[in-house]
Coordinates of C-alpha atoms and ligand atoms in Angstrom, one line a residue:
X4 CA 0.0 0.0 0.0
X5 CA 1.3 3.3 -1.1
X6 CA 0.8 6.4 1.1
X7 CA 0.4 9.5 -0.9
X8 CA 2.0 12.2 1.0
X9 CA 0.3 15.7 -0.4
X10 CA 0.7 19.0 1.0
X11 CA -1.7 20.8 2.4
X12 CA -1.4 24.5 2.0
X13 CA -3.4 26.5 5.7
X14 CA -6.0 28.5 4.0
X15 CA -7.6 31.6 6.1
X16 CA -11.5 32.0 5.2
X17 CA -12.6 34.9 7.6
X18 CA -16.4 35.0 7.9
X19 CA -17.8 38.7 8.8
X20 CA -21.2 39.1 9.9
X21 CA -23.7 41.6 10.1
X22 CA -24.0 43.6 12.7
X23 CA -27.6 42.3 14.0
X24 CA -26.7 39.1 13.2
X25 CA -28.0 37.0 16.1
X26 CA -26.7 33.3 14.8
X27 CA -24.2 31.3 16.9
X28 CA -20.5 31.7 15.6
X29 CA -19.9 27.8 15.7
X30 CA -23.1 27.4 13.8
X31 CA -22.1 29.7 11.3
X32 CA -18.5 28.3 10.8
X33 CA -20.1 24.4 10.1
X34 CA -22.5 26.1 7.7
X35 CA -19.5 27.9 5.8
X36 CA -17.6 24.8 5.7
X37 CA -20.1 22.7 4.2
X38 CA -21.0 25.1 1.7
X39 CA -16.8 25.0 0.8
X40 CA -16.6 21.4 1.1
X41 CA -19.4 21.1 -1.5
X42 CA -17.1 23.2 -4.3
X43 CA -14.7 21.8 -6.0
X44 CA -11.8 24.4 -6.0
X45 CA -11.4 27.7 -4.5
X46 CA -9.6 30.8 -5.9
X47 CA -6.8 32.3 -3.6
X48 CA -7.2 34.9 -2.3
X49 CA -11.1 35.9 -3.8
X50 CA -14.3 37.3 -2.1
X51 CA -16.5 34.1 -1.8
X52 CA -20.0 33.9 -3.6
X53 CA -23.0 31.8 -3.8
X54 CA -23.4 31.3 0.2
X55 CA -26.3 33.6 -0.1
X56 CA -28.5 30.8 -1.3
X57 CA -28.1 29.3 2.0
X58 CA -31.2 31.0 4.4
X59 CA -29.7 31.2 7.8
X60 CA -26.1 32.2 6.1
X61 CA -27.7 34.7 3.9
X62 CA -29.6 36.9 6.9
X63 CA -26.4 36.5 8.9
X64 CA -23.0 36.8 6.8
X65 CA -22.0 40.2 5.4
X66 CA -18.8 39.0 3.4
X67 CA -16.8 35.5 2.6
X68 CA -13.1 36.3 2.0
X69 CA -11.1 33.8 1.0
X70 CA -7.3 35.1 2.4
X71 CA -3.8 35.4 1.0
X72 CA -1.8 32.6 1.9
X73 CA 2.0 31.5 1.4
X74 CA 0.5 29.3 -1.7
X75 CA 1.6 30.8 -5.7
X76 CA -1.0 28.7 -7.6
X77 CA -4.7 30.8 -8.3
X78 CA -6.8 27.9 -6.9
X79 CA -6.7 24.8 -4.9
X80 CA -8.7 21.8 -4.5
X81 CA -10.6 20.4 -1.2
X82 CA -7.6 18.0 -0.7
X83 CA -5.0 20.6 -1.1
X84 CA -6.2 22.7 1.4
X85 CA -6.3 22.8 5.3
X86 CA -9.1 25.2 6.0
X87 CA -9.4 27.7 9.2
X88 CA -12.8 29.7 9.5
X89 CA -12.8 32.6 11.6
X90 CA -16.1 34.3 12.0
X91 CA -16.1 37.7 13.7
X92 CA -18.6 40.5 14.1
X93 CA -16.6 44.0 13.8
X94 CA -17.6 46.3 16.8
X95 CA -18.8 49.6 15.6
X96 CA -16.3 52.8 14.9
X97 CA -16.6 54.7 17.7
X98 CA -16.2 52.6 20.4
X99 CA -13.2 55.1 21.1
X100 CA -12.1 55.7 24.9
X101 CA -9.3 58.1 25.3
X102 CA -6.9 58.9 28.3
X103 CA -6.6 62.6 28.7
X104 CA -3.0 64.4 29.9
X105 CA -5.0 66.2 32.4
X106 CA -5.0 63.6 34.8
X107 CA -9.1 64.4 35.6
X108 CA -8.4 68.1 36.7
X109 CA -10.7 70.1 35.1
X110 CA -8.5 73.6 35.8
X111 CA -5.8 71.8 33.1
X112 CA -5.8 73.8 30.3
X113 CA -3.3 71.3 28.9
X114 CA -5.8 68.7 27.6
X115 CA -4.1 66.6 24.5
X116 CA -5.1 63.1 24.5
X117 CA -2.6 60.8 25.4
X118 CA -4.0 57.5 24.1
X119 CA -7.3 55.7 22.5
X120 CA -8.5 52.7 22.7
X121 CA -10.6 50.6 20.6
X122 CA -12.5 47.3 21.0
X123 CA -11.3 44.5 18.1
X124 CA -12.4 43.9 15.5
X125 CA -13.4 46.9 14.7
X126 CA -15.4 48.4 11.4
X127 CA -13.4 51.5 11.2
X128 CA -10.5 49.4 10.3
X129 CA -12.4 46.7 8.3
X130 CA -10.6 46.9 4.2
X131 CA -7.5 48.4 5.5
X132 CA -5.3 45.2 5.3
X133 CA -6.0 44.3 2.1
X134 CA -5.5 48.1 0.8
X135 CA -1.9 48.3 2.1
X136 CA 0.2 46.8 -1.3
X137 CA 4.1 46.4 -0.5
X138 CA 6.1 44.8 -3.1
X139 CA 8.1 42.6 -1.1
X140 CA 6.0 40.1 1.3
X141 CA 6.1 42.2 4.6
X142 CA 2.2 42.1 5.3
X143 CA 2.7 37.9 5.3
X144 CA 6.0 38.2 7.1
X145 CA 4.5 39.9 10.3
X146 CA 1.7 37.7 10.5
X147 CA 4.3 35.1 10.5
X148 CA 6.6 36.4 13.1
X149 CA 3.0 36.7 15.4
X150 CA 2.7 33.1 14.8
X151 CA 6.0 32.2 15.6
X152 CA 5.6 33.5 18.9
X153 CA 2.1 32.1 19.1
X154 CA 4.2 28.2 18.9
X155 CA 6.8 28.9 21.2
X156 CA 4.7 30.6 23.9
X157 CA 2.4 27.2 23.5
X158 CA 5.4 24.9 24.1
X159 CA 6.0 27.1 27.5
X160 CA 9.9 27.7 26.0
X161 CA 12.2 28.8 28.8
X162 CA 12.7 32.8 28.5
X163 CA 15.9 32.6 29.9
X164 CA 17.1 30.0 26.8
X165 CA 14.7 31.3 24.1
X166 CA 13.7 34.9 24.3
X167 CA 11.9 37.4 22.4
X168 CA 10.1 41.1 23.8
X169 CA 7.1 41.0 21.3
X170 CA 8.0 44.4 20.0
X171 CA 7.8 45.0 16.2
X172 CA 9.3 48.4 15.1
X173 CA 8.1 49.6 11.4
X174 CA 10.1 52.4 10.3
X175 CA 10.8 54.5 6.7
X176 CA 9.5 57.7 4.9
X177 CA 6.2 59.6 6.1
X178 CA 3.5 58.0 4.4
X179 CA 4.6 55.1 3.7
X180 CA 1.6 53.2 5.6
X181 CA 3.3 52.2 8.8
X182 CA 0.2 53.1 10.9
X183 CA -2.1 52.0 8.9
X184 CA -0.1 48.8 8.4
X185 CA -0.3 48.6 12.5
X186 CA -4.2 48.8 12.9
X187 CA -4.6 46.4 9.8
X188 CA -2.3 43.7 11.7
X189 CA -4.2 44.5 15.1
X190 CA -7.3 44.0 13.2
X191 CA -5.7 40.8 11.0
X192 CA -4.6 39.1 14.9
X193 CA -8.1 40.2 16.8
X194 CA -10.1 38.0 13.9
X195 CA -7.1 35.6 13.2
X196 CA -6.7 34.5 17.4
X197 CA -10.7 34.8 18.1
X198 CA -10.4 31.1 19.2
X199 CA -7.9 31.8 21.8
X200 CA -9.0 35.0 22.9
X201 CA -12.6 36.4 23.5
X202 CA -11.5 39.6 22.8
X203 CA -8.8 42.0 21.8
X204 CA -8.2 45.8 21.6
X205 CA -5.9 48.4 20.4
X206 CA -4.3 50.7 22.5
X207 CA -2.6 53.7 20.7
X208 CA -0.1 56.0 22.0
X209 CA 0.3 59.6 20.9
X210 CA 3.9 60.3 21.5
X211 CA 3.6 63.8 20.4
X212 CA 0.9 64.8 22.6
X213 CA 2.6 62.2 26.1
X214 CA 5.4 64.9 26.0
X215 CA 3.4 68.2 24.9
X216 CA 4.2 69.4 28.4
X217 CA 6.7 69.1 31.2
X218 CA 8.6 66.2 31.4
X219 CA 7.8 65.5 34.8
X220 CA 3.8 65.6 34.1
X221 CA 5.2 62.8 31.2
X222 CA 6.4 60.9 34.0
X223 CA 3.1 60.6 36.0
X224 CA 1.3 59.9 32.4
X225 CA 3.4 57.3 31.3
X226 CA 3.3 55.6 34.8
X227 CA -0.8 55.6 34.2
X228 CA -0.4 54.5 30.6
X229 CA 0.8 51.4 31.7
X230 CA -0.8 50.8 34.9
X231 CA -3.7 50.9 32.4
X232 CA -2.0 48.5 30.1
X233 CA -1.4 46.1 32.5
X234 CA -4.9 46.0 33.5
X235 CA -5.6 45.2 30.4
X236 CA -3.3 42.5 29.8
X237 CA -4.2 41.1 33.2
X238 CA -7.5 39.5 31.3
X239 CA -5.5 37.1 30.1
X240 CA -8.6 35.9 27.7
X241 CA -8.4 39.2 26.2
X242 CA -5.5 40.0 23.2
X243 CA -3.8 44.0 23.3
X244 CA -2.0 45.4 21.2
X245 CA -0.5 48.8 21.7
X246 CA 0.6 50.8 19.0
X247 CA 3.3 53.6 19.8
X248 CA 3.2 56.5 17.0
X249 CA 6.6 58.4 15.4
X250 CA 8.1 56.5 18.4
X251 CA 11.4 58.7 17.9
X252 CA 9.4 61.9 19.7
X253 CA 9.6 60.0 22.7
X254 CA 12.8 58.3 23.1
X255 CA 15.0 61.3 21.5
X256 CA 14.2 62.4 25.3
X257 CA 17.1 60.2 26.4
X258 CA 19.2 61.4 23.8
X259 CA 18.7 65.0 24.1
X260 CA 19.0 64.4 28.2
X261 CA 22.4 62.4 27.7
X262 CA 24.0 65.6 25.4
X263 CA 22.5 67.9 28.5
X264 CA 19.6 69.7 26.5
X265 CA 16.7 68.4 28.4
X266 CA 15.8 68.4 32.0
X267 CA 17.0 64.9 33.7
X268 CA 13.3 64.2 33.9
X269 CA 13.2 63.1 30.6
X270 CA 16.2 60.6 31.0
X271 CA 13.6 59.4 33.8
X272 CA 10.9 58.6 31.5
X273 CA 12.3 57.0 29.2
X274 CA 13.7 54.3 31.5
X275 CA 10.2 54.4 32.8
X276 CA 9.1 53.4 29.6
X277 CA 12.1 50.7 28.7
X278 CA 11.1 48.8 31.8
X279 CA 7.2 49.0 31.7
X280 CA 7.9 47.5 28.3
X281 CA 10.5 44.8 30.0
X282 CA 7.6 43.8 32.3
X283 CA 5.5 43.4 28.9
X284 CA 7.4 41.0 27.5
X285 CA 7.0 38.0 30.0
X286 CA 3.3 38.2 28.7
X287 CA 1.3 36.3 26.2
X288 CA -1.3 38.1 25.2
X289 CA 0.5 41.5 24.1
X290 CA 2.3 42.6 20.7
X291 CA 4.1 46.1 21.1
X292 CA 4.3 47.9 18.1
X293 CA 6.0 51.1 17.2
X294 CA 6.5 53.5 13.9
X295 CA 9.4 56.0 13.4
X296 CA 10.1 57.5 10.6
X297 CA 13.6 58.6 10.9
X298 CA 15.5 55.3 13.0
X299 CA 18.3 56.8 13.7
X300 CA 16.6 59.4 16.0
X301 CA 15.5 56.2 18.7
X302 CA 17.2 55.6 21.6
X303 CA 19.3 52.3 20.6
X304 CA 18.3 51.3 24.1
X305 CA 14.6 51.2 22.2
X306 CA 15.5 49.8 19.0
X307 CA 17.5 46.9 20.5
X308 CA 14.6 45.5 21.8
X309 CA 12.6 45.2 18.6
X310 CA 13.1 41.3 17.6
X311 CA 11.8 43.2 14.1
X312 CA 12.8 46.2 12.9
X313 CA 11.3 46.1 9.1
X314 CA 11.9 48.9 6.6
X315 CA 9.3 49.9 4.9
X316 CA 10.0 52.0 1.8
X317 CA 8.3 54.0 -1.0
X318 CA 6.3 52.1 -3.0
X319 CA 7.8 50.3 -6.0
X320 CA 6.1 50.6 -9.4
X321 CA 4.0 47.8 -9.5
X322 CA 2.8 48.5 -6.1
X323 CA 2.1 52.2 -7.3
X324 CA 0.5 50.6 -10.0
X325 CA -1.8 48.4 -7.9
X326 CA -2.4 51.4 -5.7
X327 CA -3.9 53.6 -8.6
X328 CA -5.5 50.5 -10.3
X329 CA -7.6 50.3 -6.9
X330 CA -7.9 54.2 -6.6
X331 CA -9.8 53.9 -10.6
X332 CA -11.6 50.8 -9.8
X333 CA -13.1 52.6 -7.1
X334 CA -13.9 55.9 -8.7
X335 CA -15.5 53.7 -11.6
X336 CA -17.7 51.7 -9.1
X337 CA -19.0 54.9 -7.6
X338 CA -20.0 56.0 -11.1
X339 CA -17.9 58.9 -11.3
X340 CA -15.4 57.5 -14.3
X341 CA -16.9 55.7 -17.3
X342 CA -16.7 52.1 -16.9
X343 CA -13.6 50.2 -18.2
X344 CA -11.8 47.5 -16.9
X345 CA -9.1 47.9 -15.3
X346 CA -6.0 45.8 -16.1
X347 CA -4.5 43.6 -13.3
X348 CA -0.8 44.3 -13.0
X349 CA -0.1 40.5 -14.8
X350 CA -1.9 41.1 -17.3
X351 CA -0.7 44.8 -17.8
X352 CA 3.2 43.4 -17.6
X353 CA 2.2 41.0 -20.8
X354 CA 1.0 43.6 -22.6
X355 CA 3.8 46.0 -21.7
X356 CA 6.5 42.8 -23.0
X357 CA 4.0 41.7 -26.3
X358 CA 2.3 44.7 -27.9
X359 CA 2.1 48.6 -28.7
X360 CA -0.7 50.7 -27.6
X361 CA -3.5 49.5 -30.0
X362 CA -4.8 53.5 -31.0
X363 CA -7.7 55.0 -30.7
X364 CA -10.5 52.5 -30.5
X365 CA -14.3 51.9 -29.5
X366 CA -13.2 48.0 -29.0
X367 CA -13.7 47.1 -25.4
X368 CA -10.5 45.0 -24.9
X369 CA -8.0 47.7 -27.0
X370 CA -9.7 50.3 -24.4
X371 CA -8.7 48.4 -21.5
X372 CA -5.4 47.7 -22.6
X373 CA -4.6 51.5 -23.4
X374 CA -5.8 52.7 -20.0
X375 CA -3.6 49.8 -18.4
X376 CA -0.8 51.0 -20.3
X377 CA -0.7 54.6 -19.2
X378 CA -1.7 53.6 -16.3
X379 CA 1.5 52.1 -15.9
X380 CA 3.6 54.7 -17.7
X381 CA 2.1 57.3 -15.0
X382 CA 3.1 54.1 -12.3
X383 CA 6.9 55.2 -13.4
X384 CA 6.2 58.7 -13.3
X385 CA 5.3 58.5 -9.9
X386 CA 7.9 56.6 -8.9
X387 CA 10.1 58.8 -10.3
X388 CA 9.1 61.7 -8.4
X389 CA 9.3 59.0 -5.2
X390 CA 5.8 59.6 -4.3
X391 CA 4.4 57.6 -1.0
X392 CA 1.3 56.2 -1.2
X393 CA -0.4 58.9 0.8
X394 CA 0.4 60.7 -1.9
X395 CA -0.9 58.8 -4.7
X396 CA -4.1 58.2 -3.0
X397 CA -5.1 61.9 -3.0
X398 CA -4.1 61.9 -6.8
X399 CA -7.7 60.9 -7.5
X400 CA -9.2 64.1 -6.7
X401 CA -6.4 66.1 -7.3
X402 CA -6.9 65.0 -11.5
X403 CA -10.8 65.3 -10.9
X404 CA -10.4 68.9 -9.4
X405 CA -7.8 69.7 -13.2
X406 CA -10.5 68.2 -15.4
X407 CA -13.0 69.8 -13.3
X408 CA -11.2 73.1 -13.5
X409 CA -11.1 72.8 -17.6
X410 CA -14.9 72.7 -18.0
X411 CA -14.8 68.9 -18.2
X412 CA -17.7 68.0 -15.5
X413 CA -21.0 69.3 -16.9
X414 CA -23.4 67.5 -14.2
X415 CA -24.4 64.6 -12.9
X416 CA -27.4 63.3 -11.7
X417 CA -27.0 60.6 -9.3
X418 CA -29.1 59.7 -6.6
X419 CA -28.0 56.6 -3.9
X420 CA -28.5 53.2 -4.7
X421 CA -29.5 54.2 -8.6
X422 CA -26.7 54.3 -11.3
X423 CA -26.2 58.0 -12.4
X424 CA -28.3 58.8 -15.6
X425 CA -26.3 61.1 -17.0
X426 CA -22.0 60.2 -16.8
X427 CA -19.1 62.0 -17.6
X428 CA -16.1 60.3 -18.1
X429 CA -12.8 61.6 -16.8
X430 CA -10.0 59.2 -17.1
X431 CA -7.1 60.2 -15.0
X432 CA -4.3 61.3 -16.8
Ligands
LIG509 P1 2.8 56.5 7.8 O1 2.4 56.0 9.2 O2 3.9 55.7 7.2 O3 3.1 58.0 7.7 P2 0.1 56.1 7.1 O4 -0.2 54.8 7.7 O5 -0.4 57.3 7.8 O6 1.6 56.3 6.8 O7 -0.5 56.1 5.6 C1 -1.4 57.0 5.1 C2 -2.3 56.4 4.0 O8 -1.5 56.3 2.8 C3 -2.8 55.0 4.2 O9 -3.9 54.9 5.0 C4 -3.0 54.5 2.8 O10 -4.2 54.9 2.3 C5 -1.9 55.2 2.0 N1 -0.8 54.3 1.8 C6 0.5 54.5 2.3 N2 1.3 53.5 1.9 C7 0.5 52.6 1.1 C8 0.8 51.4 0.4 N3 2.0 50.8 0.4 N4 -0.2 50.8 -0.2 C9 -1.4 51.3 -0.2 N5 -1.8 52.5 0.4 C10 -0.8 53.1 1.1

């Protein structure tokens, strides 16, 4: 008897539901995995279809997404796959709580909010994963690293043999998506650990606004930060991550204090912080992360205790042109640029190696190969000019506001939920 030894690539479905959806999360998971079990192949990644023909899934589920995984082919078969449902219901936006500098004294003029908190999932945050596009695989890499720890925290490994502080530290050029990046993997690890935890939440930092005033009013702040902090991780069925913003405003404190510019009270906060964050690391339900976007102002003290400290750079041109590619998609989907679709970057890449522009034409395939085309001639413009992806996400309006500006908009009549009767086109140029 041969044993046929396949591999089986872990595929992440995440199930959301609505938000009045009343149905049982376990009964919801066995629905979703009979209705996948009864397909033959599924497309990686994809947003799933058809489970709306199932009643209870229909009045619950909002959206099937079948997730990116380590796997290069475009589909896999039932045997090929090891399948992980995770069902979550996002909590709503503004479930926001925020820790004040004033420390409840209502004379404090000095009133800058020093930290907000938000329950996980959360809706506010819901797309923002799968809009970040990096050219090299950082997005899977992280995940990775959090699972790493995930194993050796499991197997109880001896901190004093195997160690690690569970402080990730994202750092390049402004608007480069660090933040973002950090709410999306908070978001990614609420919905990916639901199982283990019952709930999570997302602590972020201001570090601008924790030393807006004295140092010595930082001191007392930072001391409540994460007396707070450890409350929360003392649920230990609860997940936190805490997310510390252009972490160099903080820790060039030490700096400054060692080359005798700052009051010695900032050289105390700091350590304050170091060893808060010490204490953290014994812990298994935290993840640390911090954002700089200039390294070398951190305190090495700081930077040494990221086990990751990941680069992450201006966006390459295919990312740029994935970026604008989504930017048009959308803009066509809300009826505001005639219809046309939209080259992937594959297929834009064959047509860049095989053929020329095909001209002017009314023929539906030559019009979507011209607009990817330009599309990806304005792709090397940009990155050129080294634009960030901030900044090509505003480019959108900026182009609409030109051709808006040269009599190009004449009106629109479009009411919710109907398509507009009357379009003008205006392909970005
Ligand atoms: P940073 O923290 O690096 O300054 P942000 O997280 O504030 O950057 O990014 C601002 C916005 O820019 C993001 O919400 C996103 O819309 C856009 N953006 C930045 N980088 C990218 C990227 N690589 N892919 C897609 N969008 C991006």
């Amino acid at each position: 008897e041969t044993i046929m030894e396949v591999t089986r690539w872990t595929v992440h479905i995440e199930v959301r539901l609505k938000l009045r959806a009343s149905a049982r999360f376990d009964t919801i998971r066995n629905l979703v995995h009979n209705f996948i079990a009864s397909s033959e192949r599924l497309a990686l990644p994809c947003t799933l279809d058809g489970w709306e023909e199932v009643p209870e899934l229909a009045s619950s589920v909002e959206k099937i997404t079948v997730c990116e995984s380590l796997c290069t082919e475009s589909s896999l078969s039932m045997e090929e796959m090891n399948i992980q449902i995770h069902v979550y219901k996002p909590s709503d936006g503004d479930a926001f709580e925020e820790f004040s500098n004033s420390s409840g004294n209502v004379n404090d003029d000095d009133d800058t909010m020093a930290a907000s908190l938000c329950e996980l999932p959360n809706r506010s945050h819901e797309g923002l994963w799968d809009s970040l596009i990096y050219a090299d695989d950082i997005k899977m890499k992280l995940l990775d690293y959090i699972h790493a720890t995930l194993v050796f925290s499991d197997a109880n490994v001896d901190f004093n043999l195997v160690s690690w502080n569970r402080v990730v530290l994202l750092h390049g050029p402004p608007g480069t998506g660090k933040t973002s990046l950090c709410r999306a993997l908070a978001q990614k690890l609420s919905i990916r650990l639901s199982h283990r935890y019952s709930h999570a939440r997302l602590l972020e930092i201001n570090s601008h606004s924790l030393f807006s005033k004295w140092f010595s009013e930082s001191g007392k702040l930072v001391q409540r930060l994460f007396t707070s902090i450890t409350e929360l991780v003392e649920e230990e069925d609860g997940f936190v991550v805490v997310l510390i913003d252009e972490v160099e405003s903080l820790t060039a404190a030490r700096v400054g204090a060692m080359a005798g510019t700052e009051p010695s009270d900032g050289l105390r906060v700091v350590n304050a912080l170091l060893t808060q964050l010490d204490k953290l690391k014994h812990r298994k339900n935290v993840l640390i992360m911090a954002t700089s976007n200039l390294v070398k102002a951190i305190d090495s003290a700081f930077v040494d205790r990221a086990d990751i400290l990941q680069y992450v750079d201006l966006p390459s041109r295919e990312a740029i042109y994935e970026i604008l590619r989504s930017c048009l998609c959308e803009i066509i989907a809300k009826g505001i640029v005639l219809p046309v679709s939209v080259p992937t970057l594959k297929q834009v890449q064959i047509y860049e190696l095989v053929n020329k522009p095909a001209g002017r034409s009314d023929d539906v395939q030559d019009r979507s190969k011209n607009v990817g085309l330009r599309l990806l001639a304005l792709a090397s413009a940009c990155r050129v000019q080294g634009m960030s992806g901030r900044a090509l996400r505003r480019l959108p309006v900026l182009a609409l506001a030109r051709y808006i500006g040269i009599g190009g908009i004449v009106h629109t009549t479009h009411q919710a939920g109907e398509p507009p009767r009357e379009r003008q086109g205006a392909l970005v140029e």
